[in-house]
Amino acid sequence: MDIAAFRAALGDIPVQDNPRIVQQKSRDHYWYSPRLKQQLENVTAQLVVSPRSVDEVVTVLREAFKYDVPVTPRGAGTGNYGQAMPLSGGVMLDLMNLNKVIKIEQDRVRAEAGVILEQLDEQTIHAVNGELRFHPSTYRMASLGGFIAGGSGGVGSIRWGGLRNFGNILGLKVVTCEAEPRILDLRGPDILKVAHAYGTNGIIVEAEMPLTAHYDWVDMMVGFDSIIDACAFAEQVALQDGLLCKEISPVAAPVAHDYFNRHRPYIRSREQSVVLLMAAPAAVPALVDFVAFHEGDLLYRADTLTPEEKAKLPPIYELAWNHTTLRGLKIDPTITYLQTQYPDLAHVKWAVDTFGDEMPMHIEMTRFDGRVVFSGLPIVRYSSEERLEEIIRLHEENGCLVFNPHRYTLEEGGMKRTDRAQLQFKKEADPKGILNPGKMIAWDDPDFDFESGRTWLFTGLYTLGGAAE
Amino acid sequence: MDIAAFRAALGDIPVQDNPRIVQQKSRDHYWYSPRLKQQLENVTAQLVVSPRSVDEVVTVLREAFKYDVPVTPRGAGTGNYGQAMPLSGGVMLDLMNLNKVIKIEQDRVRAEAGVILEQLDEQTIHAVNGELRFHPSTYRMASLGGFIAGGSGGVGSIRWGGLRNFGNILGLKVVTCEAEPRILDLRGPDILKVAHAYGTNGIIVEAEMPLTAHYDWVDMMVGFDSIIDACAFAEQVALQDGLLCKEISPVAAPVAHDYFNRHRPYIRSREQSVVLLMAAPAAVPALVDFVAFHEGDLLYRADTLTPEEKAKLPPIYELAWNHTTLRGLKIDPTITYLQTQYPDLAHVKWAVDTFGDEMPMHIEMTRFDGRVVFSGLPIVRYSSEERLEEIIRLHEENGCLVFNPHRYTLEEGGMKRTDRAQLQFKKEADPKGILNPGKMIAWDDPDFDFESGRTWLFTGLYTLGGAAE
Ligand SMILES: Cc1cc2nc3c(=O)[nH]c(=O)nc-3n(C[C@H](O)[C@H](O)[C@H](O)COP(=O)(O)OP(=O)(O)OC[C@H]3O[C@@H](n4cnc5c(N)ncnc54)[C@H](O)[C@@H]3O)c2cc1C
Ligand SMILES: Cc1cc2nc3c(=O)[nH]c(=O)nc-3n(C[C@H](O)[C@H](O)[C@H](O)COP(=O)(O)OP(=O)(O)OC[C@H]3O[C@@H](n4cnc5c(N)ncnc54)[C@H](O)[C@@H]3O)c2cc1C
């Protein structure tokens, strides 16, 4: 790697070598995991480069290829598996300057990769009253490209599934890392090669996404005596075809009370479990009746608060998904979390009974290949790596999937099955293997077993066959 | 009943007593069923009255109450269980003059009961680019009130379930039949008392319905070698959370070839089974890839036809739902049909294997309490009533639901469970029992067993508890 020659070749493309800033930009939310925190603490790049156009991205990749400089793409750096950590040093490719919205149509939008999701929605809502189908809870910070390359789903996944599902990304423009980088327009099944690939096989510079109808979603919180009651209610809401919700998330006591600072005044006691909800305005009256029918305790609905009360509260989605964990970490830095999937309520109950307060349950109701499932993001009161592994093992032995968030490679996390087509695509798009090195095991280990019996969230092209089983 | 006094009391409200017209308006599509055809052939009212406003409806009901005149409400008369047949004579209350759209908001519409569904959508699409969540295949004829009182679901039910689901009707304005008729605004669970009650417990004069985003849905037809392959593909499409479809309907050979006259040029042979699809434009490219992946034969996609070709073809939804049967009846008046529900593909296969060409399969993929199921509308090559009963019995014995379309009462059809709350409501709203007499068994038979072990499509208030099991 000849970083000096690389830098000199960049012309007036903005770079940054202030070590403090470079180190800052070399990090994401890896510290969510005690294991990754330890492993990745000292990882850093030498330089940050911030191109302002696709042409400049092409220049960066051409010169990186020429001078053997590892390139780790970066959006907002909110990923929390260390995905954006530059294991081999080199350059951080900061894409946040590529933030133009290119074209808004009634049912879709095309934008550059660095646009912040909330800002993208603001523009599409204004233009066509449309919004993204789903977004991570880091909506107000995360970039479109970072979401596609590093995320999976989020608020809205109860209706639309996730990025893994065919049809949820319409097109990607990707720049390869070669002597003369190519700009590829990926459509159809090819999209799945690059979605959730951590930028290991191409730099996303543009994406075309479907839009759905925008609503002024109403935040609600409903209390229950037990997390199982909360989950049972949440499942029934999720199965109600006529009640349009964007978010349904049961959270076990004492998490809501202990971690949701600003909502605490609405929560009756430390023993109360809650369900977080975002409902379309037309669904709210029916949902209120539904809460009463299930003997839930309607703690809070945003549409009847005064503007002053409302201004004090973060949006409910910032209590959900990984924000639950984030709020927990702020109050108790010793906790961590897991990513699980429970096929039904009985499995949730098994986990709750087995782990009790060692693992306060947090569920996100999602659709997974057309079926409503319980996606778990349970808090874990961390004692040791061995115990964490044991909890994972017990889950797997009892028919519950685990997507390990304490691993920084695509395959070990269990999110992405790197199949032959994807590996082949990396061979073409990144022949030197300098895009985000070390994140795709299949690249580094030619003997990697593609057919290992594991379950993957992103099954790649197999998704087309239906269920990811 | 004093029909002359009744008529005299109506003032200038339009009436019609020409016997031919009265007889015509006393009929619906009851002749779909050989059994109902025989039973109801001679049923007729004495008079048709066509009020132009809610006030006039109130007048009609007040005078009907006073003079003991049975009142059978009627929209477009497209119901096909004889729901709108005046078993006790009296007056047909024609509601098609009540056709004003009252208020269109971004996410909902309020309109009078007599508005034709397609015309309602035209106005909401124009105003807010919104449309009804689902509609019967009689979209171009049926009224809003008739759909709510006599229908169940249709095109769009793969996404939104049906009228039975809480949240799919936001409010109803209903006129009671009393000495001094009241105008009730029903909301929440009360709506379920009147939905699919055949007008037996109140006359719907207005309804408020949620809107969803309008798309220029693209009609498609895909061919398969067998109906089971077609169903397997249809299920996979239905389970794809990212592929937005409004209609997914597998139809067995030789139905498509024999009955779909104008689409016949696109169908390869009499042996080809097909899947009818309506997809959002953004989903079409992905769906085309999906067809290829499943080795389907893409017979026809409307977005690539010339305007001349397109003009020759009815919309694909007019091949689906009960239109499949209608097209069959035009060609072979001896056929009839059933309404079934298969919980999974194995049950569909059982039915296909068991009945073969005696019952060419026609499935509508729908969501039923959050789950994708196979709703069957199979064609039946009718031989005798006994054999029809046997086919029904075999279904029930093999774990497949049947909603018998050869019965004109709410309960015998199996569509509506008349529970105590609904019966109580009829006592209040129609104390003399003159609204559509003879259609609610629970009214006529005080010993009726509410708890009989049957399965009902409309479980009434029980729906709130979740699955209708
Ligand atoms: C509090 C919190 C809550 C979260 N909630 C969710 C959630 O609900 N759902 C969810 O899916 N995730 C969630 N995450 C993870 C993360 O925030 C999201 O996936 C987010 O979309 C990542 O976007 P980013 O711009 O921050 O990407 P980054 O973290 O910058 O990058 C993510 C990955 O993509 C690569 N990358 C970035 N940009 C590009 C590009 N243009 N081309 C190629 N590769 C690129 C990076 O190298 C990295 O591997 C959460 C994280 C936190 C800390
Ligand atoms: C070819 C064909 C296809 C069909 N496809 C479908 C389908 O996909 N889905 C489906 O659900 N149905 C379907 N049907 C049945 C029927 O077309 C629909 O349910 C339709 O919505 C009925 O509307 P209508 O205005 O014709 O009602 P009508 O037939 O006039 O009345 C239906 C019932 O409601 C009562 N009624 C009518 N108006 C009112 C009112 N304002 N207040 C109280 N009661 C009232 C009547 O007394 C009667 O009992 C189909 C029928 C045919 C013939």
PDB file of N, CA and C in Angstrom, chain A residues 106-108 129 133 159-161 166-168 170 188-189 211 213 215 236 239-244 281-282 286 289-290 293-294 367-371 463-466, chain B residues 106-108 129 133 159-161 166-168 170 188-189 211-213 215 236 239-244 281-282 286 289-290 293-294 367-371 463-466:
ATOM      1  N   GLN A 106     -44.150   8.780  -8.372  1.00  0.00           N
ATOM      2  CA  GLN A 106     -45.258   8.484  -7.461  1.00  0.00           C
ATOM      3  C   GLN A 106     -44.947   7.297  -6.566  1.00  0.00           C
ATOM      4  N   ASP A 107     -44.314   6.276  -7.124  1.00  0.00           N
ATOM      5  CA  ASP A 107     -44.159   5.023  -6.370  1.00  0.00           C
ATOM      6  C   ASP A 107     -42.713   4.640  -6.109  1.00  0.00           C
ATOM      7  N   ARG A 108     -41.756   5.530  -6.413  1.00  0.00           N
ATOM      8  CA  ARG A 108     -40.349   5.171  -6.188  1.00  0.00           C
ATOM      9  C   ARG A 108     -39.469   6.413  -6.137  1.00  0.00           C
ATOM     10  N   ASN A 129     -46.233  12.577  -1.313  1.00  0.00           N
ATOM     11  CA  ASN A 129     -46.842  11.979  -0.118  1.00  0.00           C
ATOM     12  C   ASN A 129     -46.468  10.502   0.027  1.00  0.00           C
ATOM     13  N   ARG A 133     -40.588   2.211   2.611  1.00  0.00           N
ATOM     14  CA  ARG A 133     -41.400   1.159   3.219  1.00  0.00           C
ATOM     15  C   ARG A 133     -40.996   0.895   4.663  1.00  0.00           C
ATOM     16  N   ARG A 159     -44.801  -4.838   8.021  1.00  0.00           N
ATOM     17  CA  ARG A 159     -45.643  -4.856   6.840  1.00  0.00           C
ATOM     18  C   ARG A 159     -44.894  -5.331   5.602  1.00  0.00           C
ATOM     19  N   TRP A 160     -43.628  -4.976   5.493  1.00  0.00           N
ATOM     20  CA  TRP A 160     -42.910  -5.124   4.221  1.00  0.00           C
ATOM     21  C   TRP A 160     -41.742  -6.088   4.269  1.00  0.00           C
ATOM     22  N   GLY A 161     -41.549  -6.780   5.393  1.00  0.00           N
ATOM     23  CA  GLY A 161     -40.356  -7.615   5.486  1.00  0.00           C
ATOM     24  C   GLY A 161     -39.120  -6.745   5.556  1.00  0.00           C
ATOM     25  N   PHE A 166     -36.948  -9.677  -1.988  1.00  0.00           N
ATOM     26  CA  PHE A 166     -37.004  -9.282  -3.383  1.00  0.00           C
ATOM     27  C   PHE A 166     -38.106  -8.230  -3.568  1.00  0.00           C
ATOM     28  N   GLY A 167     -37.775  -7.154  -4.251  1.00  0.00           N
ATOM     29  CA  GLY A 167     -38.783  -6.117  -4.498  1.00  0.00           C
ATOM     30  C   GLY A 167     -38.672  -4.935  -3.558  1.00  0.00           C
ATOM     31  N   ASN A 168     -37.881  -5.060  -2.505  1.00  0.00           N
ATOM     32  CA  ASN A 168     -37.745  -3.939  -1.578  1.00  0.00           C
ATOM     33  C   ASN A 168     -36.615  -2.991  -1.945  1.00  0.00           C
ATOM     34  N   LEU A 170     -35.189  -1.533  -5.747  1.00  0.00           N
ATOM     35  CA  LEU A 170     -35.517  -1.651  -7.179  1.00  0.00           C
ATOM     36  C   LEU A 170     -34.276  -1.620  -8.063  1.00  0.00           C
ATOM     37  N   GLY A 188     -32.995  -6.460 -10.463  1.00  0.00           N
ATOM     38  CA  GLY A 188     -33.485  -7.825 -10.243  1.00  0.00           C
ATOM     39  C   GLY A 188     -32.613  -8.591  -9.264  1.00  0.00           C
ATOM     40  N   PRO A 189     -32.430  -9.885  -9.537  1.00  0.00           N
ATOM     41  CA  PRO A 189     -31.709 -10.733  -8.580  1.00  0.00           C
ATOM     42  C   PRO A 189     -30.296 -10.243  -8.277  1.00  0.00           C
ATOM     43  N   LEU A 211     -41.612   3.397  -2.925  1.00  0.00           N
ATOM     44  CA  LEU A 211     -42.248   4.230  -1.895  1.00  0.00           C
ATOM     45  C   LEU A 211     -43.613   3.630  -1.549  1.00  0.00           C
ATOM     46  N   ALA A 213     -47.398   4.688   0.763  1.00  0.00           N
ATOM     47  CA  ALA A 213     -48.145   5.866   1.198  1.00  0.00           C
ATOM     48  C   ALA A 213     -47.621   6.366   2.537  1.00  0.00           C
ATOM     49  N   TYR A 215     -48.101   8.227   6.056  1.00  0.00           N
ATOM     50  CA  TYR A 215     -49.123   8.591   7.045  1.00  0.00           C
ATOM     51  C   TYR A 215     -48.475   9.343   8.191  1.00  0.00           C
ATOM     52  N   GLN A 236     -51.497 -10.481  18.056  1.00  0.00           N
ATOM     53  CA  GLN A 236     -52.863 -10.293  17.558  1.00  0.00           C
ATOM     54  C   GLN A 236     -52.974  -9.010  16.733  1.00  0.00           C
ATOM     55  N   LEU A 239     -51.488  -9.604  13.376  1.00  0.00           N
ATOM     56  CA  LEU A 239     -52.293 -10.480  12.515  1.00  0.00           C
ATOM     57  C   LEU A 239     -53.589  -9.823  12.049  1.00  0.00           C
ATOM     58  N   GLN A 240     -53.904  -8.650  12.579  1.00  0.00           N
ATOM     59  CA  GLN A 240     -55.122  -7.962  12.165  1.00  0.00           C
ATOM     60  C   GLN A 240     -54.879  -7.295  10.813  1.00  0.00           C
ATOM     61  N   ASP A 241     -55.402  -7.877   9.777  1.00  0.00           N
ATOM     62  CA  ASP A 241     -55.114  -7.364   8.432  1.00  0.00           C
ATOM     63  C   ASP A 241     -55.634  -5.963   8.189  1.00  0.00           C
ATOM     64  N   GLY A 242     -56.654  -5.560   8.945  1.00  0.00           N
ATOM     65  CA  GLY A 242     -57.248  -4.250   8.716  1.00  0.00           C
ATOM     66  C   GLY A 242     -56.624  -3.122   9.523  1.00  0.00           C
ATOM     67  N   LEU A 243     -55.755  -3.450  10.457  1.00  0.00           N
ATOM     68  CA  LEU A 243     -55.156  -2.412  11.322  1.00  0.00           C
ATOM     69  C   LEU A 243     -53.742  -2.103  10.845  1.00  0.00           C
ATOM     70  N   LEU A 244     -53.605  -0.962  10.192  1.00  0.00           N
ATOM     71  CA  LEU A 244     -52.314  -0.628   9.585  1.00  0.00           C
ATOM     72  C   LEU A 244     -51.348  -0.060  10.624  1.00  0.00           C
ATOM     73  N   PRO A 281     -53.310   6.895  11.283  1.00  0.00           N
ATOM     74  CA  PRO A 281     -54.406   7.602  11.966  1.00  0.00           C
ATOM     75  C   PRO A 281     -55.743   6.874  11.857  1.00  0.00           C
ATOM     76  N   ALA A 282     -56.054   6.332  10.695  1.00  0.00           N
ATOM     77  CA  ALA A 282     -57.351   5.661  10.533  1.00  0.00           C
ATOM     78  C   ALA A 282     -57.460   4.422  11.408  1.00  0.00           C
ATOM     79  N   ALA A 286     -59.820   2.038  16.148  1.00  0.00           N
ATOM     80  CA  ALA A 286     -59.994   0.586  16.213  1.00  0.00           C
ATOM     81  C   ALA A 286     -58.952  -0.029  17.140  1.00  0.00           C
ATOM     82  N   ASP A 289     -59.946   0.412  20.742  1.00  0.00           N
ATOM     83  CA  ASP A 289     -60.935  -0.609  21.112  1.00  0.00           C
ATOM     84  C   ASP A 289     -60.259  -1.963  21.318  1.00  0.00           C
ATOM     85  N   PHE A 290     -59.336  -2.244  20.450  1.00  0.00           N
ATOM     86  CA  PHE A 290     -58.632  -3.533  20.498  1.00  0.00           C
ATOM     87  C   PHE A 290     -57.833  -3.663  21.797  1.00  0.00           C
ATOM     88  N   PHE A 293     -60.268  -4.427  24.506  1.00  0.00           N
ATOM     89  CA  PHE A 293     -60.706  -5.815  24.390  1.00  0.00           C
ATOM     90  C   PHE A 293     -59.675  -6.772  24.985  1.00  0.00           C
ATOM     91  N   HIS A 294     -58.392  -6.443  24.813  1.00  0.00           N
ATOM     92  CA  HIS A 294     -57.326  -7.297  25.346  1.00  0.00           C
ATOM     93  C   HIS A 294     -56.897  -6.874  26.746  1.00  0.00           C
ATOM     94  N   ARG A 367     -42.595  -9.304   9.543  1.00  0.00           N
ATOM     95  CA  ARG A 367     -42.986 -10.328   8.583  1.00  0.00           C
ATOM     96  C   ARG A 367     -41.732 -10.963   8.012  1.00  0.00           C
ATOM     97  N   PHE A 368     -41.731 -12.270   7.989  1.00  0.00           N
ATOM     98  CA  PHE A 368     -40.574 -13.021   7.514  1.00  0.00           C
ATOM     99  C   PHE A 368     -41.111 -14.011   6.491  1.00  0.00           C
ATOM    100  N   ASP A 369     -40.845 -13.757   5.225  1.00  0.00           N
ATOM    101  CA  ASP A 369     -41.392 -14.576   4.150  1.00  0.00           C
ATOM    102  C   ASP A 369     -42.893 -14.755   4.302  1.00  0.00           C
ATOM    103  N   GLY A 370     -43.560 -13.653   4.547  1.00  0.00           N
ATOM    104  CA  GLY A 370     -45.014 -13.650   4.544  1.00  0.00           C
ATOM    105  C   GLY A 370     -45.649 -14.056   5.860  1.00  0.00           C
ATOM    106  N   ARG A 371     -44.839 -14.439   6.832  1.00  0.00           N
ATOM    107  CA  ARG A 371     -45.401 -14.889   8.100  1.00  0.00           C
ATOM    108  C   ARG A 371     -45.015 -13.931   9.213  1.00  0.00           C
ATOM    109  N   THR A 463     -33.297 -16.690  -1.828  1.00  0.00           N
ATOM    110  CA  THR A 463     -34.524 -16.043  -1.367  1.00  0.00           C
ATOM    111  C   THR A 463     -35.626 -16.175  -2.411  1.00  0.00           C
ATOM    112  N   LEU A 464     -35.233 -16.167  -3.659  1.00  0.00           N
ATOM    113  CA  LEU A 464     -36.211 -16.248  -4.733  1.00  0.00           C
ATOM    114  C   LEU A 464     -37.022 -17.529  -4.659  1.00  0.00           C
ATOM    115  N   GLY A 465     -36.439 -18.538  -4.058  1.00  0.00           N
ATOM    116  CA  GLY A 465     -37.148 -19.803  -3.948  1.00  0.00           C
ATOM    117  C   GLY A 465     -38.207 -19.782  -2.878  1.00  0.00           C
ATOM    118  N   GLY A 466     -38.237 -18.750  -2.100  1.00  0.00           N
ATOM    119  CA  GLY A 466     -39.265 -18.662  -1.063  1.00  0.00           C
ATOM    120  C   GLY A 466     -38.641 -18.562   0.299  1.00  0.00           C
TER     121      GLY A 466
ATOM    122  N   GLN B 106     -57.127  12.422   3.071  1.00  0.00           N
ATOM    123  CA  GLN B 106     -55.949  11.732   2.565  1.00  0.00           C
ATOM    124  C   GLN B 106     -56.060  10.219   2.754  1.00  0.00           C
ATOM    125  N   ASP B 107     -56.590   9.801   3.882  1.00  0.00           N
ATOM    126  CA  ASP B 107     -56.541   8.369   4.195  1.00  0.00           C
ATOM    127  C   ASP B 107     -57.918   7.730   4.349  1.00  0.00           C
ATOM    128  N   ARG B 108     -58.988   8.452   4.000  1.00  0.00           N
ATOM    129  CA  ARG B 108     -60.324   7.860   4.165  1.00  0.00           C
ATOM    130  C   ARG B 108     -61.353   8.610   3.316  1.00  0.00           C
ATOM    131  N   ASN B 129     -55.193  10.525  -4.753  1.00  0.00           N
ATOM    132  CA  ASN B 129     -54.457   9.361  -5.233  1.00  0.00           C
ATOM    133  C   ASN B 129     -54.640   8.150  -4.307  1.00  0.00           C
ATOM    134  N   ARG B 133     -59.291  -0.285  -0.167  1.00  0.00           N
ATOM    135  CA  ARG B 133     -58.317  -1.339   0.067  1.00  0.00           C
ATOM    136  C   ARG B 133     -58.610  -2.574  -0.779  1.00  0.00           C
ATOM    137  N   ARG B 159     -53.940  -8.511   0.554  1.00  0.00           N
ATOM    138  CA  ARG B 159     -53.149  -7.594   1.366  1.00  0.00           C
ATOM    139  C   ARG B 159     -53.891  -7.165   2.629  1.00  0.00           C
ATOM    140  N   TRP B 160     -55.199  -7.013   2.537  1.00  0.00           N
ATOM    141  CA  TRP B 160     -55.949  -6.334   3.598  1.00  0.00           C
ATOM    142  C   TRP B 160     -56.993  -7.204   4.278  1.00  0.00           C
ATOM    143  N   GLY B 161     -57.035  -8.485   3.959  1.00  0.00           N
ATOM    144  CA  GLY B 161     -58.107  -9.303   4.521  1.00  0.00           C
ATOM    145  C   GLY B 161     -59.439  -8.884   3.933  1.00  0.00           C
ATOM    146  N   PHE B 166     -61.587  -6.044  11.532  1.00  0.00           N
ATOM    147  CA  PHE B 166     -61.647  -4.795  12.264  1.00  0.00           C
ATOM    148  C   PHE B 166     -60.693  -3.780  11.622  1.00  0.00           C
ATOM    149  N   GLY B 167     -61.195  -2.574  11.383  1.00  0.00           N
ATOM    150  CA  GLY B 167     -60.350  -1.539  10.796  1.00  0.00           C
ATOM    151  C   GLY B 167     -60.565  -1.362   9.301  1.00  0.00           C
ATOM    152  N   ASN B 168     -61.271  -2.284   8.673  1.00  0.00           N
ATOM    153  CA  ASN B 168     -61.507  -2.149   7.242  1.00  0.00           C
ATOM    154  C   ASN B 168     -62.775  -1.358   6.915  1.00  0.00           C
ATOM    155  N   LEU B 170     -64.558   2.119   8.733  1.00  0.00           N
ATOM    156  CA  LEU B 170     -64.292   3.065   9.832  1.00  0.00           C
ATOM    157  C   LEU B 170     -65.567   3.544  10.519  1.00  0.00           C
ATOM    158  N   GLY B 188     -66.336   1.551  15.650  1.00  0.00           N
ATOM    159  CA  GLY B 188     -65.665   0.482  16.405  1.00  0.00           C
ATOM    160  C   GLY B 188     -66.385  -0.844  16.271  1.00  0.00           C
ATOM    161  N   PRO B 189     -66.417  -1.603  17.359  1.00  0.00           N
ATOM    162  CA  PRO B 189     -66.974  -2.959  17.297  1.00  0.00           C
ATOM    163  C   PRO B 189     -68.430  -2.985  16.815  1.00  0.00           C
ATOM    164  N   LEU B 211     -58.679   4.510   2.962  1.00  0.00           N
ATOM    165  CA  LEU B 211     -58.104   4.470   1.612  1.00  0.00           C
ATOM    166  C   LEU B 211     -56.666   3.980   1.697  1.00  0.00           C
ATOM    167  N   THR B 212     -56.222   3.388   0.635  1.00  0.00           N
ATOM    168  CA  THR B 212     -54.805   3.046   0.540  1.00  0.00           C
ATOM    169  C   THR B 212     -54.247   3.669  -0.736  1.00  0.00           C
ATOM    170  N   ALA B 213     -52.937   3.620  -0.895  1.00  0.00           N
ATOM    171  CA  ALA B 213     -52.321   4.257  -2.060  1.00  0.00           C
ATOM    172  C   ALA B 213     -52.843   3.623  -3.353  1.00  0.00           C
ATOM    173  N   TYR B 215     -52.420   2.594  -7.193  1.00  0.00           N
ATOM    174  CA  TYR B 215     -51.409   2.308  -8.215  1.00  0.00           C
ATOM    175  C   TYR B 215     -52.099   1.971  -9.528  1.00  0.00           C
ATOM    176  N   GLN B 236     -46.095 -18.609  -3.179  1.00  0.00           N
ATOM    177  CA  GLN B 236     -44.793 -17.956  -3.017  1.00  0.00           C
ATOM    178  C   GLN B 236     -44.884 -16.468  -3.302  1.00  0.00           C
ATOM    179  N   LEU B 239     -46.426 -14.758  -0.392  1.00  0.00           N
ATOM    180  CA  LEU B 239     -45.567 -14.691   0.797  1.00  0.00           C
ATOM    181  C   LEU B 239     -44.392 -13.738   0.616  1.00  0.00           C
ATOM    182  N   GLN B 240     -44.202 -13.231  -0.580  1.00  0.00           N
ATOM    183  CA  GLN B 240     -43.101 -12.290  -0.817  1.00  0.00           C
ATOM    184  C   GLN B 240     -43.499 -10.921  -0.295  1.00  0.00           C
ATOM    185  N   ASP B 241     -42.946 -10.545   0.842  1.00  0.00           N
ATOM    186  CA  ASP B 241     -43.362  -9.297   1.481  1.00  0.00           C
ATOM    187  C   ASP B 241     -43.034  -8.057   0.655  1.00  0.00           C
ATOM    188  N   GLY B 242     -42.040  -8.177  -0.232  1.00  0.00           N
ATOM    189  CA  GLY B 242     -41.621  -7.003  -0.989  1.00  0.00           C
ATOM    190  C   GLY B 242     -42.346  -6.831  -2.318  1.00  0.00           C
ATOM    191  N   LEU B 243     -43.131  -7.829  -2.722  1.00  0.00           N
ATOM    192  CA  LEU B 243     -43.807  -7.752  -4.025  1.00  0.00           C
ATOM    193  C   LEU B 243     -45.274  -7.384  -3.830  1.00  0.00           C
ATOM    194  N   LEU B 244     -45.587  -6.131  -4.131  1.00  0.00           N
ATOM    195  CA  LEU B 244     -46.945  -5.642  -3.860  1.00  0.00           C
ATOM    196  C   LEU B 244     -47.914  -6.079  -4.959  1.00  0.00           C
ATOM    197  N   PRO B 281     -46.823  -1.311 -10.321  1.00  0.00           N
ATOM    198  CA  PRO B 281     -45.803  -1.138 -11.363  1.00  0.00           C
ATOM    199  C   PRO B 281     -44.383  -1.410 -10.853  1.00  0.00           C
ATOM    200  N   ALA B 282     -44.068  -0.969  -9.659  1.00  0.00           N
ATOM    201  CA  ALA B 282     -42.708  -1.163  -9.146  1.00  0.00           C
ATOM    202  C   ALA B 282     -42.393  -2.635  -8.936  1.00  0.00           C
ATOM    203  N   ALA B 286     -39.522  -7.303 -10.848  1.00  0.00           N
ATOM    204  CA  ALA B 286     -39.165  -8.361  -9.900  1.00  0.00           C
ATOM    205  C   ALA B 286     -40.066  -9.574 -10.091  1.00  0.00           C
ATOM    206  N   ASP B 289     -38.960 -11.613 -13.040  1.00  0.00           N
ATOM    207  CA  ASP B 289     -37.829 -12.479 -12.665  1.00  0.00           C
ATOM    208  C   ASP B 289     -38.318 -13.681 -11.862  1.00  0.00           C
ATOM    209  N   PHE B 290     -39.251 -13.408 -10.988  1.00  0.00           N
ATOM    210  CA  PHE B 290     -39.781 -14.446 -10.104  1.00  0.00           C
ATOM    211  C   PHE B 290     -40.488 -15.534 -10.911  1.00  0.00           C
ATOM    212  N   PHE B 293     -37.847 -17.636 -12.471  1.00  0.00           N
ATOM    213  CA  PHE B 293     -37.234 -18.490 -11.455  1.00  0.00           C
ATOM    214  C   PHE B 293     -38.109 -19.719 -11.180  1.00  0.00           C
ATOM    215  N   HIS B 294     -39.425 -19.512 -11.212  1.00  0.00           N
ATOM    216  CA  HIS B 294     -40.351 -20.630 -10.955  1.00  0.00           C
ATOM    217  C   HIS B 294     -40.778 -21.349 -12.234  1.00  0.00           C
ATOM    218  N   ARG B 367     -55.478 -13.039   2.631  1.00  0.00           N
ATOM    219  CA  ARG B 367     -55.014 -13.053   4.010  1.00  0.00           C
ATOM    220  C   ARG B 367     -56.202 -13.267   4.921  1.00  0.00           C
ATOM    221  N   PHE B 368     -56.029 -14.188   5.841  1.00  0.00           N
ATOM    222  CA  PHE B 368     -57.105 -14.534   6.767  1.00  0.00           C
ATOM    223  C   PHE B 368     -56.499 -14.479   8.164  1.00  0.00           C
ATOM    224  N   ASP B 369     -56.864 -13.454   8.922  1.00  0.00           N
ATOM    225  CA  ASP B 369     -56.260 -13.236  10.237  1.00  0.00           C
ATOM    226  C   ASP B 369     -54.742 -13.277  10.164  1.00  0.00           C
ATOM    227  N   GLY B 370     -54.219 -12.567   9.192  1.00  0.00           N
ATOM    228  CA  GLY B 370     -52.780 -12.388   9.098  1.00  0.00           C
ATOM    229  C   GLY B 370     -52.033 -13.501   8.397  1.00  0.00           C
ATOM    230  N   ARG B 371     -52.749 -14.542   8.014  1.00  0.00           N
ATOM    231  CA  ARG B 371     -52.073 -15.671   7.375  1.00  0.00           C
ATOM    232  C   ARG B 371     -52.528 -15.803   5.928  1.00  0.00           C
ATOM    233  N   THR B 463     -64.346 -11.632  16.405  1.00  0.00           N
ATOM    234  CA  THR B 463     -63.194 -11.343  15.553  1.00  0.00           C
ATOM    235  C   THR B 463     -62.136 -10.583  16.328  1.00  0.00           C
ATOM    236  N   LEU B 464     -62.590  -9.758  17.266  1.00  0.00           N
ATOM    237  CA  LEU B 464     -61.650  -8.961  18.030  1.00  0.00           C
ATOM    238  C   LEU B 464     -60.677  -9.828  18.809  1.00  0.00           C
ATOM    239  N   GLY B 465     -61.105 -11.034  19.094  1.00  0.00           N
ATOM    240  CA  GLY B 465     -60.216 -11.913  19.840  1.00  0.00           C
ATOM    241  C   GLY B 465     -59.122 -12.509  18.995  1.00  0.00           C
ATOM    242  N   GLY B 466     -59.185 -12.302  17.720  1.00  0.00           N
ATOM    243  CA  GLY B 466     -58.132 -12.827  16.856  1.00  0.00           C
ATOM    244  C   GLY B 466     -58.703 -13.792  15.846  1.00  0.00           C
TER     245      GLY B 466
END
